[in-house]
PDB file of C-alpha atoms in Angstrom:
ATOM      1  CA  MET A 172     -44.963  45.287  35.464  1.00  0.00           C
ATOM      2  CA  LYS A 173     -44.244  45.816  31.760  1.00  0.00           C
ATOM      3  CA  GLN A 174     -46.019  49.187  31.820  1.00  0.00           C
ATOM      4  CA  GLU A 175     -43.896  50.385  34.749  1.00  0.00           C
ATOM      5  CA  THR A 176     -40.737  49.170  33.010  1.00  0.00           C
ATOM      6  CA  ASP A 177     -41.639  51.049  29.820  1.00  0.00           C
ATOM      7  CA  ILE A 178     -42.256  54.282  31.762  1.00  0.00           C
ATOM      8  CA  VAL A 179     -38.862  54.113  33.482  1.00  0.00           C
ATOM      9  CA  GLU A 180     -37.053  53.250  30.256  1.00  0.00           C
ATOM     10  CA  ASN A 181     -38.730  56.089  28.349  1.00  0.00           C
ATOM     11  CA  TYR A 182     -37.832  58.552  31.094  1.00  0.00           C
ATOM     12  CA  ALA A 183     -34.227  57.354  31.015  1.00  0.00           C
ATOM     13  CA  LYS A 184     -34.124  57.781  27.235  1.00  0.00           C
ATOM     14  CA  GLU A 185     -35.419  61.333  27.632  1.00  0.00           C
ATOM     15  CA  CYS A 186     -32.493  62.135  29.934  1.00  0.00           C
ATOM     16  CA  GLU A 187     -30.068  60.571  27.495  1.00  0.00           C
ATOM     17  CA  ARG A 188     -31.521  62.608  24.623  1.00  0.00           C
ATOM     18  CA  ASP A 189     -31.134  65.852  26.580  1.00  0.00           C
ATOM     19  CA  LEU A 190     -27.460  65.171  27.217  1.00  0.00           C
ATOM     20  CA  ALA A 191     -26.910  63.832  23.710  1.00  0.00           C
ATOM     21  CA  GLU A 192     -27.884  67.223  22.319  1.00  0.00           C
ATOM     22  CA  VAL A 193     -24.961  68.987  24.007  1.00  0.00           C
ATOM     23  CA  ILE A 194     -22.305  66.269  23.891  1.00  0.00           C
ATOM     24  CA  PRO A 195     -21.433  66.861  20.193  1.00  0.00           C
ATOM     25  CA  ALA A 196     -20.650  70.542  20.843  1.00  0.00           C
ATOM     26  CA  LEU A 197     -18.453  69.596  23.774  1.00  0.00           C
ATOM     27  CA  GLU A 198     -16.690  66.913  21.747  1.00  0.00           C
ATOM     28  CA  THR A 199     -16.102  69.417  18.948  1.00  0.00           C
ATOM     29  CA  ALA A 200     -14.594  71.851  21.447  1.00  0.00           C
ATOM     30  CA  ILE A 201     -12.354  69.136  22.876  1.00  0.00           C
ATOM     31  CA  THR A 202     -11.216  68.232  19.365  1.00  0.00           C
ATOM     32  CA  ALA A 203     -10.380  71.880  18.785  1.00  0.00           C
ATOM     33  CA  LEU A 204      -8.391  71.935  22.027  1.00  0.00           C
ATOM     34  CA  ASP A 205      -6.595  68.798  20.977  1.00  0.00           C
ATOM     35  CA  SER A 206      -5.457  70.549  17.818  1.00  0.00           C
ATOM     36  CA  LEU A 207      -3.594  73.167  19.851  1.00  0.00           C
ATOM     37  CA  ASN A 208       0.072  72.663  20.591  1.00  0.00           C
ATOM     38  CA  GLN A 209       2.658  74.161  22.897  1.00  0.00           C
ATOM     39  CA  ALA A 210       3.515  76.805  20.301  1.00  0.00           C
ATOM     40  CA  ASP A 211      -0.098  78.007  20.363  1.00  0.00           C
ATOM     41  CA  ILE A 212      -0.035  78.151  24.142  1.00  0.00           C
ATOM     42  CA  GLY A 213       3.320  79.919  23.956  1.00  0.00           C
ATOM     43  CA  GLU A 214       1.717  82.731  21.941  1.00  0.00           C
ATOM     44  CA  ILE A 215      -0.602  83.402  24.846  1.00  0.00           C
ATOM     45  CA  LYS A 216       2.033  83.008  27.517  1.00  0.00           C
ATOM     46  CA  VAL A 217       4.373  85.655  26.068  1.00  0.00           C
ATOM     47  CA  TYR A 218       1.934  88.478  26.729  1.00  0.00           C
ATOM     48  CA  LEU A 219       3.119  90.802  29.466  1.00  0.00           C
ATOM     49  CA  ASN A 220      -0.103  92.745  29.360  1.00  0.00           C
ATOM     50  CA  PRO A 221      -2.602  90.551  27.469  1.00  0.00           C
ATOM     51  CA  PRO A 222      -5.521  91.957  25.486  1.00  0.00           C
ATOM     52  CA  TYR A 223      -8.766  92.253  27.370  1.00  0.00           C
ATOM     53  CA  LEU A 224     -10.420  89.237  25.735  1.00  0.00           C
ATOM     54  CA  VAL A 225      -7.331  87.032  26.057  1.00  0.00           C
ATOM     55  CA  LYS A 226      -7.105  87.743  29.756  1.00  0.00           C
ATOM     56  CA  LYS A 227     -10.832  87.096  30.161  1.00  0.00           C
ATOM     57  CA  ILE A 228     -10.602  83.741  28.342  1.00  0.00           C
ATOM     58  CA  ILE A 229      -7.650  82.558  30.399  1.00  0.00           C
ATOM     59  CA  THR A 230      -9.289  83.745  33.615  1.00  0.00           C
ATOM     60  CA  THR A 231     -12.324  81.561  32.906  1.00  0.00           C
ATOM     61  CA  VAL A 232      -9.996  78.585  32.447  1.00  0.00           C
ATOM     62  CA  GLN A 233      -8.369  79.318  35.803  1.00  0.00           C
ATOM     63  CA  ILE A 234     -11.792  79.464  37.430  1.00  0.00           C
ATOM     64  CA  LEU A 235     -12.800  76.130  35.904  1.00  0.00           C
ATOM     65  CA  LEU A 236      -9.572  74.548  37.127  1.00  0.00           C
ATOM     66  CA  GLY A 237     -10.226  75.738  40.664  1.00  0.00           C
ATOM     67  CA  ASP A 238      -8.077  78.854  40.940  1.00  0.00           C
ATOM     68  CA  THR A 239      -9.826  81.075  43.489  1.00  0.00           C
ATOM     69  CA  LYS A 240      -7.647  84.149  42.870  1.00  0.00           C
ATOM     70  CA  PRO A 241      -6.810  84.192  39.180  1.00  0.00           C
ATOM     71  CA  ASP A 242      -4.365  86.778  37.885  1.00  0.00           C
ATOM     72  CA  TRP A 243      -1.988  86.940  34.937  1.00  0.00           C
ATOM     73  CA  ALA A 244       1.036  85.813  36.960  1.00  0.00           C
ATOM     74  CA  SER A 245      -0.687  82.601  38.060  1.00  0.00           C
ATOM     75  CA  ALA A 246      -2.120  82.240  34.556  1.00  0.00           C
ATOM     76  CA  LYS A 247       1.382  82.124  33.059  1.00  0.00           C
ATOM     77  CA  VAL A 248       2.340  79.400  35.532  1.00  0.00           C
ATOM     78  CA  MET A 249      -0.759  77.449  34.517  1.00  0.00           C
ATOM     79  CA  LEU A 250       0.006  77.860  30.812  1.00  0.00           C
ATOM     80  CA  ALA A 251       3.588  76.684  31.355  1.00  0.00           C
ATOM     81  CA  ASP A 252       2.364  73.351  32.687  1.00  0.00           C
ATOM     82  CA  PRO A 253       3.077  70.664  30.023  1.00  0.00           C
ATOM     83  CA  GLN A 254      -0.185  68.990  31.057  1.00  0.00           C
ATOM     84  CA  PHE A 255      -2.252  72.162  30.633  1.00  0.00           C
ATOM     85  CA  LEU A 256      -4.218  71.032  27.563  1.00  0.00           C
ATOM     86  CA  SER A 257      -4.591  67.540  28.986  1.00  0.00           C
ATOM     87  CA  ARG A 258      -6.138  69.038  32.130  1.00  0.00           C
ATOM     88  CA  LEU A 259      -8.718  70.837  30.028  1.00  0.00           C
ATOM     89  CA  ILE A 260      -9.541  67.821  27.886  1.00  0.00           C
ATOM     90  CA  ASN A 261      -9.874  65.482  30.873  1.00  0.00           C
ATOM     91  CA  ILE A 262     -11.661  67.824  33.249  1.00  0.00           C
ATOM     92  CA  ASP A 263     -14.329  66.101  35.363  1.00  0.00           C
ATOM     93  CA  LYS A 264     -17.210  67.982  33.770  1.00  0.00           C
ATOM     94  CA  ASP A 265     -19.914  66.266  35.852  1.00  0.00           C
ATOM     95  CA  HIS A 266     -18.515  67.342  39.214  1.00  0.00           C
ATOM     96  CA  ILE A 267     -17.604  70.997  38.809  1.00  0.00           C
ATOM     97  CA  PRO A 268     -19.331  72.931  41.635  1.00  0.00           C
ATOM     98  CA  GLU A 269     -22.279  75.142  40.796  1.00  0.00           C
ATOM     99  CA  LYS A 270     -20.554  78.147  42.374  1.00  0.00           C
ATOM    100  CA  VAL A 271     -17.800  77.853  39.757  1.00  0.00           C
ATOM    101  CA  PHE A 272     -20.289  78.276  36.928  1.00  0.00           C
ATOM    102  CA  LYS A 273     -22.003  81.154  38.683  1.00  0.00           C
ATOM    103  CA  ARG A 274     -18.669  82.910  38.803  1.00  0.00           C
ATOM    104  CA  LEU A 275     -17.954  81.895  35.224  1.00  0.00           C
ATOM    105  CA  LYS A 276     -21.173  83.519  34.049  1.00  0.00           C
ATOM    106  CA  GLU A 277     -19.764  86.929  34.984  1.00  0.00           C
ATOM    107  CA  TYR A 278     -17.260  86.501  32.157  1.00  0.00           C
ATOM    108  CA  THR A 279     -19.151  84.472  29.559  1.00  0.00           C
ATOM    109  CA  SER A 280     -22.099  86.882  29.594  1.00  0.00           C
ATOM    110  CA  ASP A 281     -19.878  89.423  27.834  1.00  0.00           C
ATOM    111  CA  PRO A 282     -21.201  89.774  24.236  1.00  0.00           C
ATOM    112  CA  ASP A 283     -17.612  89.633  22.980  1.00  0.00           C
ATOM    113  CA  PHE A 284     -17.054  86.250  24.630  1.00  0.00           C
ATOM    114  CA  VAL A 285     -17.619  84.296  21.406  1.00  0.00           C
ATOM    115  CA  PRO A 286     -15.089  82.291  19.364  1.00  0.00           C
ATOM    116  CA  GLU A 287     -15.256  84.428  16.231  1.00  0.00           C
ATOM    117  CA  ARG A 288     -14.692  87.653  18.141  1.00  0.00           C
ATOM    118  CA  VAL A 289     -11.876  86.106  20.182  1.00  0.00           C
ATOM    119  CA  LYS A 290     -10.244  84.817  17.000  1.00  0.00           C
ATOM    120  CA  GLN A 291      -9.763  88.398  15.825  1.00  0.00           C
ATOM    121  CA  VAL A 292      -7.690  89.113  18.912  1.00  0.00           C
ATOM    122  CA  ALA A 293      -5.822  85.817  19.399  1.00  0.00           C
ATOM    123  CA  ASN A 294      -6.472  82.840  17.149  1.00  0.00           C
ATOM    124  CA  SER A 295      -5.038  80.379  19.680  1.00  0.00           C
ATOM    125  CA  CYS A 296      -7.667  81.482  22.218  1.00  0.00           C
ATOM    126  CA  LYS A 297     -10.572  80.691  19.899  1.00  0.00           C
ATOM    127  CA  SER A 298     -10.555  76.965  20.708  1.00  0.00           C
ATOM    128  CA  ILE A 299     -10.254  77.678  24.429  1.00  0.00           C
ATOM    129  CA  CYS A 300     -13.215  80.055  24.247  1.00  0.00           C
ATOM    130  CA  GLN A 301     -15.211  77.433  22.367  1.00  0.00           C
ATOM    131  CA  TRP A 302     -14.361  74.853  25.035  1.00  0.00           C
ATOM    132  CA  VAL A 303     -15.397  77.150  27.905  1.00  0.00           C
ATOM    133  CA  LEU A 304     -18.770  77.911  26.308  1.00  0.00           C
ATOM    134  CA  ALA A 305     -19.410  74.254  25.437  1.00  0.00           C
ATOM    135  CA  LEU A 306     -18.583  73.214  28.989  1.00  0.00           C
ATOM    136  CA  GLU A 307     -20.895  75.875  30.382  1.00  0.00           C
ATOM    137  CA  HIS A 308     -23.716  74.779  28.099  1.00  0.00           C
ATOM    138  CA  TYR A 309     -23.142  71.146  29.056  1.00  0.00           C
ATOM    139  CA  HIS A 310     -23.372  72.087  32.720  1.00  0.00           C
ATOM    140  CA  ASP A 311     -26.656  73.939  32.194  1.00  0.00           C
ATOM    141  CA  VAL A 312     -28.191  70.875  30.570  1.00  0.00           C
ATOM    142  CA  PHE A 313     -26.610  68.466  33.048  1.00  0.00           C
ATOM    143  CA  LYS A 314     -28.018  70.522  35.927  1.00  0.00           C
ATOM    144  CA  MET A 315     -31.480  70.114  34.415  1.00  0.00           C
ATOM    145  CA  VAL A 316     -31.021  66.416  33.670  1.00  0.00           C
ATOM    146  CA  LYS A 317     -29.390  65.431  36.962  1.00  0.00           C
ATOM    147  CA  PRO A 318     -32.628  65.484  39.046  1.00  0.00           C
ATOM    148  CA  LYS A 319     -34.345  63.526  36.280  1.00  0.00           C
ATOM    149  CA  GLN A 320     -31.511  61.024  36.247  1.00  0.00           C
ATOM    150  CA  LYS A 321     -31.774  60.675  40.010  1.00  0.00           C
ATOM    151  CA  ARG A 322     -35.477  59.912  39.705  1.00  0.00           C
ATOM    152  CA  VAL A 323     -34.716  57.427  36.940  1.00  0.00           C
ATOM    153  CA  ASP A 324     -32.158  55.685  39.155  1.00  0.00           C
ATOM    154  CA  GLU A 325     -34.630  55.589  42.047  1.00  0.00           C
ATOM    155  CA  ALA A 326     -37.371  54.260  39.771  1.00  0.00           C
ATOM    156  CA  LYS A 327     -35.026  51.631  38.352  1.00  0.00           C
ATOM    157  CA  GLU A 328     -34.112  50.502  41.858  1.00  0.00           C
ATOM    158  CA  ALA A 329     -37.774  50.341  42.889  1.00  0.00           C
ATOM    159  CA  LEU A 330     -38.528  48.423  39.711  1.00  0.00           C
ATOM    160  CA  ARG A 331     -35.639  46.054  40.367  1.00  0.00           C
ATOM    161  CA  LEU A 332     -36.938  45.334  43.864  1.00  0.00           C
ATOM    162  CA  ALA A 333     -40.467  44.832  42.539  1.00  0.00           C
ATOM    163  CA  GLN A 334     -39.208  42.455  39.870  1.00  0.00           C
ATOM    164  CA  ALA A 335     -37.133  40.576  42.439  1.00  0.00           C
ATOM    165  CA  ASN A 336     -40.171  40.321  44.708  1.00  0.00           C
ATOM    166  CA  LEU A 337     -42.307  39.157  41.796  1.00  0.00           C
ATOM    167  CA  HIS A 338     -39.703  36.572  40.846  1.00  0.00           C
ATOM    168  CA  LYS A 339     -39.595  35.381  44.446  1.00  0.00           C
ATOM    169  CA  LYS A 340     -43.380  35.036  44.528  1.00  0.00           C
ATOM    170  CA  GLN A 341     -43.384  33.269  41.174  1.00  0.00           C
ATOM    171  CA  THR A 342     -40.719  30.874  42.442  1.00  0.00           C
ATOM    172  CA  SER A 343     -42.741  30.192  45.600  1.00  0.00           C
ATOM    173  CA  LEU A 344     -45.892  29.696  43.549  1.00  0.00           C
ATOM    174  CA  LYS A 345     -44.082  27.242  41.274  1.00  0.00           C
ATOM    175  CA  LYS A 346     -42.905  25.269  44.291  1.00  0.00           C
ATOM    176  CA  ILE A 347     -46.471  25.162  45.614  1.00  0.00           C
ATOM    177  CA  MET A 348     -47.846  24.086  42.230  1.00  0.00           C
ATOM    178  CA  ASP A 349     -45.148  21.426  41.868  1.00  0.00           C
ATOM    179  CA  HIS A 350     -45.918  20.136  45.358  1.00  0.00           C
ATOM    180  CA  LEU A 351     -49.640  20.137  44.609  1.00  0.00           C
ATOM    181  CA  ALA A 352     -49.033  18.230  41.384  1.00  0.00           C
ATOM    182  CA  LEU A 353     -46.962  15.689  43.325  1.00  0.00           C
ATOM    183  CA  ILE A 354     -49.758  15.248  45.883  1.00  0.00           C
ATOM    184  CA  GLN A 355     -52.330  14.861  43.115  1.00  0.00           C
ATOM    185  CA  ASN A 356     -50.182  12.242  41.387  1.00  0.00           C
ATOM    186  CA  GLN A 357     -49.703  10.382  44.654  1.00  0.00           C
ATOM    187  CA  TYR A 358     -53.437  10.519  45.316  1.00  0.00           C
ATOM    188  CA  GLN A 359     -54.217   9.200  41.837  1.00  0.00           C
ATOM    189  CA  ASP A 360     -51.693   6.394  42.310  1.00  0.00           C
ATOM    190  CA  SER A 361     -53.378   5.543  45.601  1.00  0.00           C
ATOM    191  CA  VAL A 362     -56.811   5.510  43.943  1.00  0.00           C
ATOM    192  CA  ASN A 363     -55.502   3.284  41.163  1.00  0.00           C
ATOM    193  CA  GLN A 364     -53.957   0.908  43.682  1.00  0.00           C
ATOM    194  CA  ARG A 365     -57.231   0.721  45.639  1.00  0.00           C
ATOM    195  CA  GLU A 366     -59.145  -0.044  42.464  1.00  0.00           C
ATOM    196  CA  THR A 367     -56.639  -2.743  41.554  1.00  0.00           C
ATOM    197  CA  LEU A 368     -56.872  -4.281  45.025  1.00  0.00           C
ATOM    198  CA  LYS A 369     -60.661  -4.087  44.892  1.00  0.00           C
ATOM    199  CA  GLU A 370     -60.704  -5.971  41.593  1.00  0.00           C
ATOM    200  CA  ARG A 371     -58.288  -8.563  42.931  1.00  0.00           C
ATOM    201  CA  LYS A 372     -60.381  -8.983  46.074  1.00  0.00           C
ATOM    202  CA  LYS A 373     -63.527  -9.381  44.002  1.00  0.00           C
ATOM    203  CA  THR A 374     -61.872 -11.948  41.739  1.00  0.00           C
ATOM    204  CA  THR A 375     -60.467 -13.871  44.699  1.00  0.00           C
ATOM    205  CA  ALA A 376     -63.840 -13.896  46.482  1.00  0.00           C
ATOM    206  CA  LEU A 377     -65.546 -15.158  43.338  1.00  0.00           C
ATOM    207  CA  ARG A 378     -63.012 -17.940  42.946  1.00  0.00           C
ATOM    208  CA  LEU A 379     -63.385 -18.957  46.576  1.00  0.00           C
ATOM    209  CA  GLU A 380     -67.144 -18.982  46.232  1.00  0.00           C
ATOM    210  CA  ARG A 381     -66.976 -21.218  43.172  1.00  0.00           C
ATOM    211  CA  ALA A 382     -64.423 -23.478  44.795  1.00  0.00           C
ATOM    212  CA  GLN A 383     -67.032 -24.443  47.395  1.00  0.00           C
ATOM    213  CA  PHE A 384     -68.983 -26.328  44.724  1.00  0.00           C
ATOM    214  CA  LEU A 385     -66.133 -28.614  43.657  1.00  0.00           C
ATOM    215  CA  PRO A 386     -66.661 -31.278  46.349  1.00  0.00           C
ATOM    216  CA  MET A 387     -70.327 -31.517  45.335  1.00  0.00           C
ATOM    217  CA  LEU A 388     -69.511 -32.340  41.725  1.00  0.00           C
ATOM    218  CA  SER A 389     -69.134 -35.934  40.482  1.00  0.00           C
ATOM    219  CA  PRO A 390     -67.049 -36.970  37.541  1.00  0.00           C
ATOM    220  CA  MET A 391     -69.136 -38.277  34.670  1.00  0.00           C
ATOM    221  CA  LYS A 392     -66.595 -40.685  33.334  1.00  0.00           C
ATOM    222  CA  ARG A 393     -63.007 -41.668  33.491  1.00  0.00           C
ATOM    223  CA  CYS A 394     -60.734 -42.337  30.591  1.00  0.00           C
ATOM    224  CA  GLY A 395     -57.134 -43.424  30.883  1.00  0.00           C
ATOM    225  CA  GLY A 396     -56.954 -42.491  34.554  1.00  0.00           C
ATOM    226  CA  GLN A 397     -58.251 -38.951  33.915  1.00  0.00           C
ATOM    227  CA  THR A 398     -61.488 -37.511  35.225  1.00  0.00           C
ATOM    228  CA  TRP A 399     -63.819 -35.734  32.832  1.00  0.00           C
ATOM    229  CA  TRP A 400     -66.531 -33.301  33.810  1.00  0.00           C
ATOM    230  CA  THR A 401     -69.712 -32.548  32.078  1.00  0.00           C
ATOM    231  CA  SER A 402     -69.852 -29.349  30.046  1.00  0.00           C
ATOM    232  CA  TRP A 403     -72.524 -27.751  32.248  1.00  0.00           C
ATOM    233  CA  THR A 404     -70.353 -28.366  35.306  1.00  0.00           C
ATOM    234  CA  LEU A 405     -67.320 -26.679  33.758  1.00  0.00           C
ATOM    235  CA  LYS A 406     -69.356 -23.721  32.598  1.00  0.00           C
ATOM    236  CA  SER A 407     -70.605 -23.136  36.113  1.00  0.00           C
ATOM    237  CA  LEU A 408     -67.022 -22.678  37.307  1.00  0.00           C
ATOM    238  CA  VAL A 409     -66.077 -20.127  34.703  1.00  0.00           C
TER     239      VAL A 409
END
């Protein structure tokens, strides 16, 4: 059982290591987002006809937030939301549909879709670009780890059931052993009692046998109203 437990635990640690490699980048991107303020967002929102890269960055955000028909008009509404940055920071990264990332890839595959290049166009979009790429990378790793994690969960459940079954059998075995020990103790007590009774019976029979000789014995002398027996007579009764 220990070997099976070690295998499951090692597999689980492997999954954790895979995710741990991408979490820091995502956390860094979230920290960068957190450093933005409404003034930064306002710089983006004022564009009537945004630069190519700015529009592309904001479009990817709309896609990630579930907008099926992103355009600049709806983008400005999104940017005007006081909770805009909070929505990005708290996005449910583990449950974004695969089709969203397939669509996202059409934009992120652009060689210019990198923070340093975006910074040259609009500094406030750099952090958003970084966040989009980190989220995409996290998803790629999570997609690879998810089946592993599922197998780990299944293995853990199977192991839990096996351990529960083993514990149940061990408990039953202990009850059997305890009952057997009780029976053995009772049997030994019975044997001891029989031996004691046998000794008592033997002693009693011997005394009765010797008592038969008393009427045949004669006192040798009397002294002060007491009867005295000869030494050989007394020895025969011992």
